[in-house]
mmCIF file of C-alpha atoms in Angstrom:
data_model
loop_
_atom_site.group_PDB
_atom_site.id
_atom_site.type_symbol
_atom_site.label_atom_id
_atom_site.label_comp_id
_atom_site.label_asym_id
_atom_site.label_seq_id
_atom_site.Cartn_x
_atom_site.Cartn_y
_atom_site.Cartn_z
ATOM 1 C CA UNK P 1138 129.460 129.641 130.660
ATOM 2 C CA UNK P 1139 126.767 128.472 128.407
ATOM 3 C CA UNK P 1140 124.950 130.511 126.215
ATOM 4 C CA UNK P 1141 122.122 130.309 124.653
ATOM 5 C CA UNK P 1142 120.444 132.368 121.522
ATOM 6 C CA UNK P 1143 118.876 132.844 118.554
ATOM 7 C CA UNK P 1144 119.847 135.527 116.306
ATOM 8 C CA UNK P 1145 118.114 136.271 112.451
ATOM 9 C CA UNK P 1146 120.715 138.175 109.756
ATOM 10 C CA UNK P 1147 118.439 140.888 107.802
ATOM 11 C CA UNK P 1148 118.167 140.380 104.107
ATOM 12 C CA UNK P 1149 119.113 136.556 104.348
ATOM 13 C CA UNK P 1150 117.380 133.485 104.817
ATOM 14 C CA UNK P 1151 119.383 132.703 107.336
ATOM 15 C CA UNK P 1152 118.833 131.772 110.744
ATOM 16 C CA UNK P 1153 120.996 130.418 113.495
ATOM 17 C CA UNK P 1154 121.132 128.820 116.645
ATOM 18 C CA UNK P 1155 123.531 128.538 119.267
ATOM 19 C CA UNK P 1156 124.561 126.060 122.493
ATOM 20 C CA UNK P 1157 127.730 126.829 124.823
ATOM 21 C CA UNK P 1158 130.564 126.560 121.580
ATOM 22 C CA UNK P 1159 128.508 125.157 119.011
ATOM 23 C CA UNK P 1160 126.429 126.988 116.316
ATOM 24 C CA UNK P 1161 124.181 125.763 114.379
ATOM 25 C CA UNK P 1162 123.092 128.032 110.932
ATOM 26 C CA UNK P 1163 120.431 126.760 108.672
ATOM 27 C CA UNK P 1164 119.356 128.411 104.994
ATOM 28 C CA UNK P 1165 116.152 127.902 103.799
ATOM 29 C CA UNK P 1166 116.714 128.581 99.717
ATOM 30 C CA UNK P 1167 119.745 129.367 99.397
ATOM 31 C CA UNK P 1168 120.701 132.466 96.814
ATOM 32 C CA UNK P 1169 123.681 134.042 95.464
ATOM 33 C CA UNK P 1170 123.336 135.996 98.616
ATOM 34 C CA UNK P 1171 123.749 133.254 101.389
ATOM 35 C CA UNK P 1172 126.726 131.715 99.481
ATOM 36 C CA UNK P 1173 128.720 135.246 99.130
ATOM 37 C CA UNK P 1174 127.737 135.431 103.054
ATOM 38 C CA UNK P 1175 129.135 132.013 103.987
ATOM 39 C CA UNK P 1176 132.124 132.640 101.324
ATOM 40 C CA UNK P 1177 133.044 135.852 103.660
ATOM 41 C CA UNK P 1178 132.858 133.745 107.156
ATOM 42 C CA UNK P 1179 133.958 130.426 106.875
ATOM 43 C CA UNK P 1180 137.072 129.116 104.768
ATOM 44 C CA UNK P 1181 134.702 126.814 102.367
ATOM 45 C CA UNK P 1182 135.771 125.890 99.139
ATOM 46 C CA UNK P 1183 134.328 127.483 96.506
ATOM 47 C CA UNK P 1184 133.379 124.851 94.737
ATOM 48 C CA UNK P 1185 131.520 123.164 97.562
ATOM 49 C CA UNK P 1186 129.357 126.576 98.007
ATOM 50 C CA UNK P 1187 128.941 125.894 94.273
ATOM 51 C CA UNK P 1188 127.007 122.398 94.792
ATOM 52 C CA UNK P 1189 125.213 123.994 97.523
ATOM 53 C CA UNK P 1190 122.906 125.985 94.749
ATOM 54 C CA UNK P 1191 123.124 123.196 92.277
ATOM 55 C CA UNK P 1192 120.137 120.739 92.169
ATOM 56 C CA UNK P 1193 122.596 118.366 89.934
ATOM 57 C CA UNK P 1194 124.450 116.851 92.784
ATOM 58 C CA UNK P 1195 124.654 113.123 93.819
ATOM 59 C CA UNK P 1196 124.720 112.258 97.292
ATOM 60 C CA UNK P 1197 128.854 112.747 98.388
ATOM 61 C CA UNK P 1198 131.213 113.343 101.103
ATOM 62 C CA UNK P 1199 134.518 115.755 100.666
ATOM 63 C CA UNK P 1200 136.690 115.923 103.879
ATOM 64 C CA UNK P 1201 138.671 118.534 104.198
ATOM 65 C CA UNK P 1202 141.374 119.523 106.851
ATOM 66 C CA UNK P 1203 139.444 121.783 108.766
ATOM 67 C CA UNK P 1204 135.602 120.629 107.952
ATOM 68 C CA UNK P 1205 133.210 118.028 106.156
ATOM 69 C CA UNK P 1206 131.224 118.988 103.234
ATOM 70 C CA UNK P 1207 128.262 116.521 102.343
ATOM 71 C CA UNK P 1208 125.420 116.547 99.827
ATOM 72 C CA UNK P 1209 122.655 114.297 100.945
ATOM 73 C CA UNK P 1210 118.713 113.648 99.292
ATOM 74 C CA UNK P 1211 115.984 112.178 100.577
ATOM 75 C CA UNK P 1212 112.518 111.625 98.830
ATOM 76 C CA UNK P 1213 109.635 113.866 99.415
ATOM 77 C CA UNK P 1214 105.910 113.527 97.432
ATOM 78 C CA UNK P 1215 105.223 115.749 95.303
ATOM 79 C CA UNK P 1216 101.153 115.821 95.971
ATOM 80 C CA UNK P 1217 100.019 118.282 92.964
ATOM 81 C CA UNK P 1218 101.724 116.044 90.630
ATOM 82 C CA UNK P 1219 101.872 112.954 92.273
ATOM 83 C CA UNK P 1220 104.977 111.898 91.775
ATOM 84 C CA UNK P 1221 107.963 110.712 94.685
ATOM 85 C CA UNK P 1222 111.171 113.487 94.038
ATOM 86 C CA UNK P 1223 114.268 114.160 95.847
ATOM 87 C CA UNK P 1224 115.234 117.248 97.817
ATOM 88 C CA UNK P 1225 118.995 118.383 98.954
ATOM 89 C CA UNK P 1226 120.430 118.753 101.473
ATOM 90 C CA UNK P 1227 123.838 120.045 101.642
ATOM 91 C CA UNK P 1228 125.750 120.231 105.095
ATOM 92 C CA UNK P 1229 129.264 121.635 106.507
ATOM 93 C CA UNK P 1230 130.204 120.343 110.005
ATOM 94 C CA UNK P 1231 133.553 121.624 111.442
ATOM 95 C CA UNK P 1232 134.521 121.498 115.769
ATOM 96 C CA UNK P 1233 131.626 124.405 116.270
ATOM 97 C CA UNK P 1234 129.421 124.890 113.501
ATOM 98 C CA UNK P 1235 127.120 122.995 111.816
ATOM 99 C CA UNK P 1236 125.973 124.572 108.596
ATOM 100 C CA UNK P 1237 122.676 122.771 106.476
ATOM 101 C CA UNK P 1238 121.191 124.435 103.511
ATOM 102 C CA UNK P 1239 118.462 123.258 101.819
ATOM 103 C CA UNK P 1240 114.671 124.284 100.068
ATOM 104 C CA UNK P 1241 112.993 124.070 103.088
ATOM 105 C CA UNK P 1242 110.607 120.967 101.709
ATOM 106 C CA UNK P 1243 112.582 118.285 104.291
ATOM 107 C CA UNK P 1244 109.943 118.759 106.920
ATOM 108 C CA UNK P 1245 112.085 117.125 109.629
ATOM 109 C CA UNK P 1246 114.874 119.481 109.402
ATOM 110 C CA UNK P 1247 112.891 122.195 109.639
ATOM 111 C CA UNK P 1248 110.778 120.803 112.582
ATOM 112 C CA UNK P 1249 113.990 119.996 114.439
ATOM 113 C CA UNK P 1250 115.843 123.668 114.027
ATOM 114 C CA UNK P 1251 112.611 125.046 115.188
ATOM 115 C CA UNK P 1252 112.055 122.539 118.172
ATOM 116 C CA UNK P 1253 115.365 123.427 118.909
ATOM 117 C CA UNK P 1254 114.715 126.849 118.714
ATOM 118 C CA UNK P 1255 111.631 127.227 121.072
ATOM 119 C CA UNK P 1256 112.564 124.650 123.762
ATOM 120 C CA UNK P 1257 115.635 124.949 125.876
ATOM 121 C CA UNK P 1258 115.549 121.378 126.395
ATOM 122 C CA UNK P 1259 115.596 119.973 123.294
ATOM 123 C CA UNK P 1260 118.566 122.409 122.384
ATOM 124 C CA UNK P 1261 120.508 120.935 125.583
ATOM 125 C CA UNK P 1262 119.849 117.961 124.092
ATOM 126 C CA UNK P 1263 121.465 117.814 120.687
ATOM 127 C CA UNK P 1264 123.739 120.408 120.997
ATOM 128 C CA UNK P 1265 125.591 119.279 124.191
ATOM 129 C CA UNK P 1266 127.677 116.296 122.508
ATOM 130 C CA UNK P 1267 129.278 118.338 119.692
ATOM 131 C CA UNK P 1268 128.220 118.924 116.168
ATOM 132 C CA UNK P 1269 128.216 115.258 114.980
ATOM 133 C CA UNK P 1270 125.789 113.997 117.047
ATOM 134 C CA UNK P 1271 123.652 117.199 116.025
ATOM 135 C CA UNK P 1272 124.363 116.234 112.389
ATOM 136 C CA UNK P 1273 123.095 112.578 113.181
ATOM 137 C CA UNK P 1274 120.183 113.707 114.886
ATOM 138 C CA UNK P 1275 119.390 115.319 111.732
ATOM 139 C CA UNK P 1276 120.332 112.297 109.727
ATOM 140 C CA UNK P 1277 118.582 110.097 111.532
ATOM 141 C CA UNK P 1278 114.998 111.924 111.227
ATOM 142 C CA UNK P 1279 115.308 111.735 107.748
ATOM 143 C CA UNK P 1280 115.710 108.328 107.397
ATOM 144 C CA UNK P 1281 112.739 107.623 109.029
ATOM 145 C CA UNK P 1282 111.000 110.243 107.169
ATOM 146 C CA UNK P 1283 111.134 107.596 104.483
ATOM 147 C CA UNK P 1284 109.126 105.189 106.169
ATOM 148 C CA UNK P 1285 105.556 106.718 105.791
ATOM 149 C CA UNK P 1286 106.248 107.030 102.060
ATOM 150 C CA UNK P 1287 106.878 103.598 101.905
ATOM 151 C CA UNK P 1288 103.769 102.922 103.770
ATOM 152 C CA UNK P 1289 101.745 104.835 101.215
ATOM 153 C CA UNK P 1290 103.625 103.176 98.563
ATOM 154 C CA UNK P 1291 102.895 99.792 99.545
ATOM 155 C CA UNK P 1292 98.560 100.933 100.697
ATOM 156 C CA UNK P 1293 98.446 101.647 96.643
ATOM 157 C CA UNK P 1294 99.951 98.127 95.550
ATOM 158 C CA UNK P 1295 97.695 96.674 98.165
ATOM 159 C CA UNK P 1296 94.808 98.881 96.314
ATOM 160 C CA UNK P 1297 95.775 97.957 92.979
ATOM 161 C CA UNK P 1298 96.139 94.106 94.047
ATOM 162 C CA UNK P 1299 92.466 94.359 94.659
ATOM 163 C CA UNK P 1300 91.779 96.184 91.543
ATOM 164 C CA UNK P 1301 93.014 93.855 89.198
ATOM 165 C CA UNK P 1302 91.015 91.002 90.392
ATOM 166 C CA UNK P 1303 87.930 92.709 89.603
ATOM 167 C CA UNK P 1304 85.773 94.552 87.506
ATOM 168 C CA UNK P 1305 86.813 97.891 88.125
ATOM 169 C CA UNK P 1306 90.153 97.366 85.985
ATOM 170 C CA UNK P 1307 89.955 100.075 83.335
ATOM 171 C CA UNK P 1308 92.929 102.258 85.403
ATOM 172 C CA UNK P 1309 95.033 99.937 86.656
ATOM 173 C CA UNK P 1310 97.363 100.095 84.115
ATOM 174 C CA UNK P 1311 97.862 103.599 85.024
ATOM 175 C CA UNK P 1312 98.117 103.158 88.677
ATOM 176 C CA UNK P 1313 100.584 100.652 88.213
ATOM 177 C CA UNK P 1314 102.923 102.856 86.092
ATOM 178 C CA UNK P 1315 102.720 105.506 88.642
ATOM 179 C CA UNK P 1316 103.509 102.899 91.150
ATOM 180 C CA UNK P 1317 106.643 101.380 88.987
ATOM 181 C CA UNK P 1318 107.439 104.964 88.627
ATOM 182 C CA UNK P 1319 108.109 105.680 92.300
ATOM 183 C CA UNK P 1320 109.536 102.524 93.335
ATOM 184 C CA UNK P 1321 112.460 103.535 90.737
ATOM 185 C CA UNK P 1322 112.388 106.951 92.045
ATOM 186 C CA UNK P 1323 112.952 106.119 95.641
ATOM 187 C CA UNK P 1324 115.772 103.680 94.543
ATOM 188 C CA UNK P 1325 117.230 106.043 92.678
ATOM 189 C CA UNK P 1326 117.463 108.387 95.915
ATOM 190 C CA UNK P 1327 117.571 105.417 98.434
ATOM 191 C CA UNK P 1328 120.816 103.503 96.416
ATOM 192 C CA UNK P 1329 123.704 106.308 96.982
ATOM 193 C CA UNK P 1330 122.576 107.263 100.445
ATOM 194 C CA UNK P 1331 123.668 103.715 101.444
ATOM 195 C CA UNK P 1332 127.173 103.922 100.576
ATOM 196 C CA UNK P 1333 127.445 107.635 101.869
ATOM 197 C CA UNK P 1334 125.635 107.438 105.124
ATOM 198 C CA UNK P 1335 127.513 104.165 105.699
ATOM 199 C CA UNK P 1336 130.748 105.523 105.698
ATOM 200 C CA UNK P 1337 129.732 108.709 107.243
ATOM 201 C CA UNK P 1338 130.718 107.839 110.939
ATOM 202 C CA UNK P 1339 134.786 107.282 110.810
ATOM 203 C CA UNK P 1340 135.047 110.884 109.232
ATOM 204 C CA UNK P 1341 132.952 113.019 111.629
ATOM 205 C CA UNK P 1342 134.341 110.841 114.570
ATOM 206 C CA UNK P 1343 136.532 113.962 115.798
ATOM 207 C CA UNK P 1344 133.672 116.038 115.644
ATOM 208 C CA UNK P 1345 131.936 114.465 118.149
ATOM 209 C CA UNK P 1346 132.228 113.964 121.946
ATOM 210 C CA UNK P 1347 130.552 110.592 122.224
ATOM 211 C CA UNK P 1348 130.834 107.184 120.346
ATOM 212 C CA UNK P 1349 128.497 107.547 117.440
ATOM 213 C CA UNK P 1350 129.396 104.216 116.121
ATOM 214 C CA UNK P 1351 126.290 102.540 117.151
ATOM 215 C CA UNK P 1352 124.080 105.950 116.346
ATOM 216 C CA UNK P 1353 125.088 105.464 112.605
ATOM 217 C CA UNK P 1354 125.060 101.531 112.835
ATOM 218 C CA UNK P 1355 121.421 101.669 114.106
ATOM 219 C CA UNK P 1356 120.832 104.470 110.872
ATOM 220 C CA UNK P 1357 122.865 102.427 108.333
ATOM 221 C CA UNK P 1358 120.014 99.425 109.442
ATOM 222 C CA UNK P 1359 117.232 101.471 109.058
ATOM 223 C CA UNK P 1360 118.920 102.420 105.324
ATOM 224 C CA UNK P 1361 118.952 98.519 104.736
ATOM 225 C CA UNK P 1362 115.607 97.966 106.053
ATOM 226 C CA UNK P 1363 114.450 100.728 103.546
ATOM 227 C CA UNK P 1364 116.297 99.077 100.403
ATOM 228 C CA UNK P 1365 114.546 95.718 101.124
ATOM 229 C CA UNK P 1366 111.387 97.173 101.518
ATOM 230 C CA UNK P 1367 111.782 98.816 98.070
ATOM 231 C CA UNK P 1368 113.528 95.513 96.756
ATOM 232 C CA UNK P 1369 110.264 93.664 98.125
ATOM 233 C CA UNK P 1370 107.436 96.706 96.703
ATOM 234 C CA UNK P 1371 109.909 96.021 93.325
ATOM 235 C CA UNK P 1372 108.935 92.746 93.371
ATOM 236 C CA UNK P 1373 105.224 92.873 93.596
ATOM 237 C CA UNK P 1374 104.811 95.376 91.377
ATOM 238 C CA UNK P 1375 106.284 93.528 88.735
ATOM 239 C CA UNK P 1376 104.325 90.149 89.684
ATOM 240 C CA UNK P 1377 101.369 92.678 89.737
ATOM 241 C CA UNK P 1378 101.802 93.501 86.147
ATOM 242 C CA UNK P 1379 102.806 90.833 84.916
ATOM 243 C CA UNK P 1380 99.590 89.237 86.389
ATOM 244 C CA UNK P 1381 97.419 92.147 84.893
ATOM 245 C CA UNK P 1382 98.928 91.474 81.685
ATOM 246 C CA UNK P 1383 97.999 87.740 81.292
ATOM 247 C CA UNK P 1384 94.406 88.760 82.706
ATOM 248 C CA UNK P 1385 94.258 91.876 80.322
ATOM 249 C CA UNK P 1386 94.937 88.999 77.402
ATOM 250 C CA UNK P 1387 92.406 86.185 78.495
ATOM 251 C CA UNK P 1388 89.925 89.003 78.657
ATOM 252 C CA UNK P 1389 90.623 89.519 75.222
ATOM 253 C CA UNK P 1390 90.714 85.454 74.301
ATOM 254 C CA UNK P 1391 87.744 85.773 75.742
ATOM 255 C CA UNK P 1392 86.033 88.596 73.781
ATOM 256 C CA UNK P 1393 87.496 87.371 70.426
ATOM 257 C CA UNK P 1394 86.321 83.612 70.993
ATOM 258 C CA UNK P 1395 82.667 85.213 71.976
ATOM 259 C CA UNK P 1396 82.662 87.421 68.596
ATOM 260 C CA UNK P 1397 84.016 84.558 66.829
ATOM 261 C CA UNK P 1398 81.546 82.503 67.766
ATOM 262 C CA UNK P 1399 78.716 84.763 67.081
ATOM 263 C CA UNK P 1400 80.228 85.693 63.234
ATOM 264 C CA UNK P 1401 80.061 81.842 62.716
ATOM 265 C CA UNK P 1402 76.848 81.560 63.616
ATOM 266 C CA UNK P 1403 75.729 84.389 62.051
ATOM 267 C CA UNK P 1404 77.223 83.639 59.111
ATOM 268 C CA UNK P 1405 76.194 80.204 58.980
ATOM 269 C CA UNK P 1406 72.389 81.189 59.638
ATOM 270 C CA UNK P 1407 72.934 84.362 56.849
ATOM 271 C CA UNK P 1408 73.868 81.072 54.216
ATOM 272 C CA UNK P 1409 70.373 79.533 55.237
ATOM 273 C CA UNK P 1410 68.728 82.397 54.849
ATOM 274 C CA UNK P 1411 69.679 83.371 51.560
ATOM 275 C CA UNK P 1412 68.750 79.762 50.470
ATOM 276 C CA UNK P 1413 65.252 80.242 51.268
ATOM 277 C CA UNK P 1414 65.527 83.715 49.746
ATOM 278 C CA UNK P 1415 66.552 82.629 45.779
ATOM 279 C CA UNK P 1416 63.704 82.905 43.439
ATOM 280 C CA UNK P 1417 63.386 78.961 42.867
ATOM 281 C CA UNK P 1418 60.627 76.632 43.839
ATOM 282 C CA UNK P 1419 60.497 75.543 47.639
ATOM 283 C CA UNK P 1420 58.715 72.454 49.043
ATOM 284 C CA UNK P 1421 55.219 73.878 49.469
ATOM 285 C CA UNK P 1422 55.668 76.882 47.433
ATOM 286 C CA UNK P 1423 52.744 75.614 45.063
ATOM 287 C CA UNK P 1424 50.428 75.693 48.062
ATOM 288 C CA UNK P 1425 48.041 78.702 49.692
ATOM 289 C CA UNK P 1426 50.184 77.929 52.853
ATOM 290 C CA UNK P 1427 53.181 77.259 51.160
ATOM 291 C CA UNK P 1428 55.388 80.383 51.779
ATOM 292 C CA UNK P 1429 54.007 79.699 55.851
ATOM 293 C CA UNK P 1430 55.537 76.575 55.278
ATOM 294 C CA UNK P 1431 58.946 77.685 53.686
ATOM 295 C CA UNK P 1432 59.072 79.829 56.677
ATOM 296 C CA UNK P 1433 58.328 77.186 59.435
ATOM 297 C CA UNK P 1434 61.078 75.132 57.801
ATOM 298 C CA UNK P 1435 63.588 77.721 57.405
ATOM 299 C CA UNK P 1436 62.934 78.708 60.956
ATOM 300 C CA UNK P 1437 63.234 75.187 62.280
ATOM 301 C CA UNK P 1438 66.474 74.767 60.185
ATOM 302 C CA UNK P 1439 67.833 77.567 61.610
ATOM 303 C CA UNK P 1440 67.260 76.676 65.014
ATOM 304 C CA UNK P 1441 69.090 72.798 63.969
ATOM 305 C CA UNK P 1442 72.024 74.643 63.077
ATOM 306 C CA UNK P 1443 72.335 77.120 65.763
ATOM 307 C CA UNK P 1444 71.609 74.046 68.446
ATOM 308 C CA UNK P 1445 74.007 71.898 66.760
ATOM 309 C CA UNK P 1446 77.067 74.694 66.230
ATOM 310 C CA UNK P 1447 76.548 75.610 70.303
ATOM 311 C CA UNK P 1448 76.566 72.320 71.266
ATOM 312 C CA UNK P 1449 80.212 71.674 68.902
ATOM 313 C CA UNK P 1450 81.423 74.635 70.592
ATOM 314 C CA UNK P 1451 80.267 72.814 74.153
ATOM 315 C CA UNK P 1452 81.923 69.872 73.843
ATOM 316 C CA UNK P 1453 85.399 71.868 72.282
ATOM 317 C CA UNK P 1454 85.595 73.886 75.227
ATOM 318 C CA UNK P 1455 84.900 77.139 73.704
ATOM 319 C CA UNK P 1456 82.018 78.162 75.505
#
């Protein structure tokens, strides 16, 4: 006989769902409170209810004689401070119960118990080939819940590739920390799910009433496709700066060489100038017009110079 229901314990963020002989209970936040309740139902280790409320824990897999206990993160964006973290998951899978705690920030988990939860259908349809295949339907949604952050990832390097070749520069140095930033975030969560999710399948084998072997293999190669898209984003970025760095200098060559130029020049003209200025006689100084013709000279020598100095600078290749 199957049954189906869906029952809600009082005082506990707790809810669970069940399918002929499988159960599946999921805790949103977990407290003090859940883990003294799952302490007093199932035979869980202590120490594995421990990790459950720790936000420490690397991605792992214990076996155990009687059940699996795994500790699994995927990214999330954090939009109020902009910045690509990890959230955990941490799941016990025995022959009838699947057990997932988490902070309720996965988004696909959550979607899935409640799909599961509203439609008969969909229940039918993950719960009917044991608790492994539930576990990699739940697996396998948040794998691909890492592709539209890598998406958005790579829109901003394609934004800031277009920023640095123009004028509107002043905060790309900024955008391309916070991209550098979340590339090594996402690695950082991305690198150890590899390894665990990878050898995930031989150990929850007997858990399951179908093959899953080319469920995880099809997972695993979404995992790999992931890593090279970081490994490629990783890439870029770093040609990005390192392009942004040699403009940033010949910006600056090319402000110096202009200042230099002009503090030559001026200079060189300020020399002249003073000339003319000394209290000594000038060629038609002795003359009504002669301080009109100091001038006219001075102005015309001045005008020499600064034709002759541009035209140097021409033929260097400094202008």
């Amino acid at each position: 006989m199957v049954m189906q229901q869906v029952e809600t314990r009082e005082n506990l963020n707790l809810e669970s769902l069940h399918w002929g002989n499988l159960t599946w209970v999921d805790i949103e936040k977990p407290t003090e409170r859940e883990k003294v309740y799952l302490a007093q139902n199932y035979t869980f280790h202590e120490l594995d209810l421990d990790d459950c409320l720790s936000r420490i824990q690397r991605p792992k897999i214990d076996e155990y004689k009687d059940y699996l206990f795994l500790v699994l993160r995927f990214p999330i964006f954090n939009k109020k401070a902009r910045v690509t973290e990890s959230s955990q998951v941490s799941v016990f899978i025995g022959d009838h119960y699947l057990v997932t705690l988490h902070e309720g920030r996965l988004k696909p988990v959550v979607k899935l118990f409640h799909d599961c939860q509203d439609d008969e259908t969909r229940r039918q349809e993950n719960f009917s080939n044991g608790s492994a295949y539930l576990l990699y339907r739940i697996i396998d949604r948040l794998v691909d819940y890492c592709f539209p952050i890598l998406n958005k990832v790579g829109e901003n390097i394609d934004l800031v590739e277009e920023t640095i070749f123009s004028d509107r520069s002043r905060t790309t140095v900024r955008e391309i920390s916070e991209l550098r930033r979340d590339i090594i975030s996402l690695r950082r969560i991305m690198g150890p799910m590899r390894t665990t999710i990878s050898g995930l399948e031989p150990r929850i084998r007997r858990y399951s009433q179908k093959d899953l072997a080319v469920y995880f293999g099809d997972t695993v190669d979404h995992l790999e496709k992931i890593w090279e898209i970081l490994e490629a984003h990783k890439e870029v970025i770093e040609g990005l700066n390192s392009a942004y760095d040699s403009l940033s200098s010949e910006r600056i060559n090319d402000i110096l060489r202009t200042l230099t130029i002009l503090a030559t020049i001026g200079t060189t003209l300020t020399v002249v100038a003073s000339f003319f200025g000394m209290n000594i006689p000038l060629p038609g100084g002795a003359n009504p017009g002669g301080y009109v013709f100091s001038w006219v000279i001075l102005a015309v020598l001045m005008l020499g110079i600064l034709a002759g100095m541009l035209l140097y600078f021409r033929r260097k290749g400094w202008i």
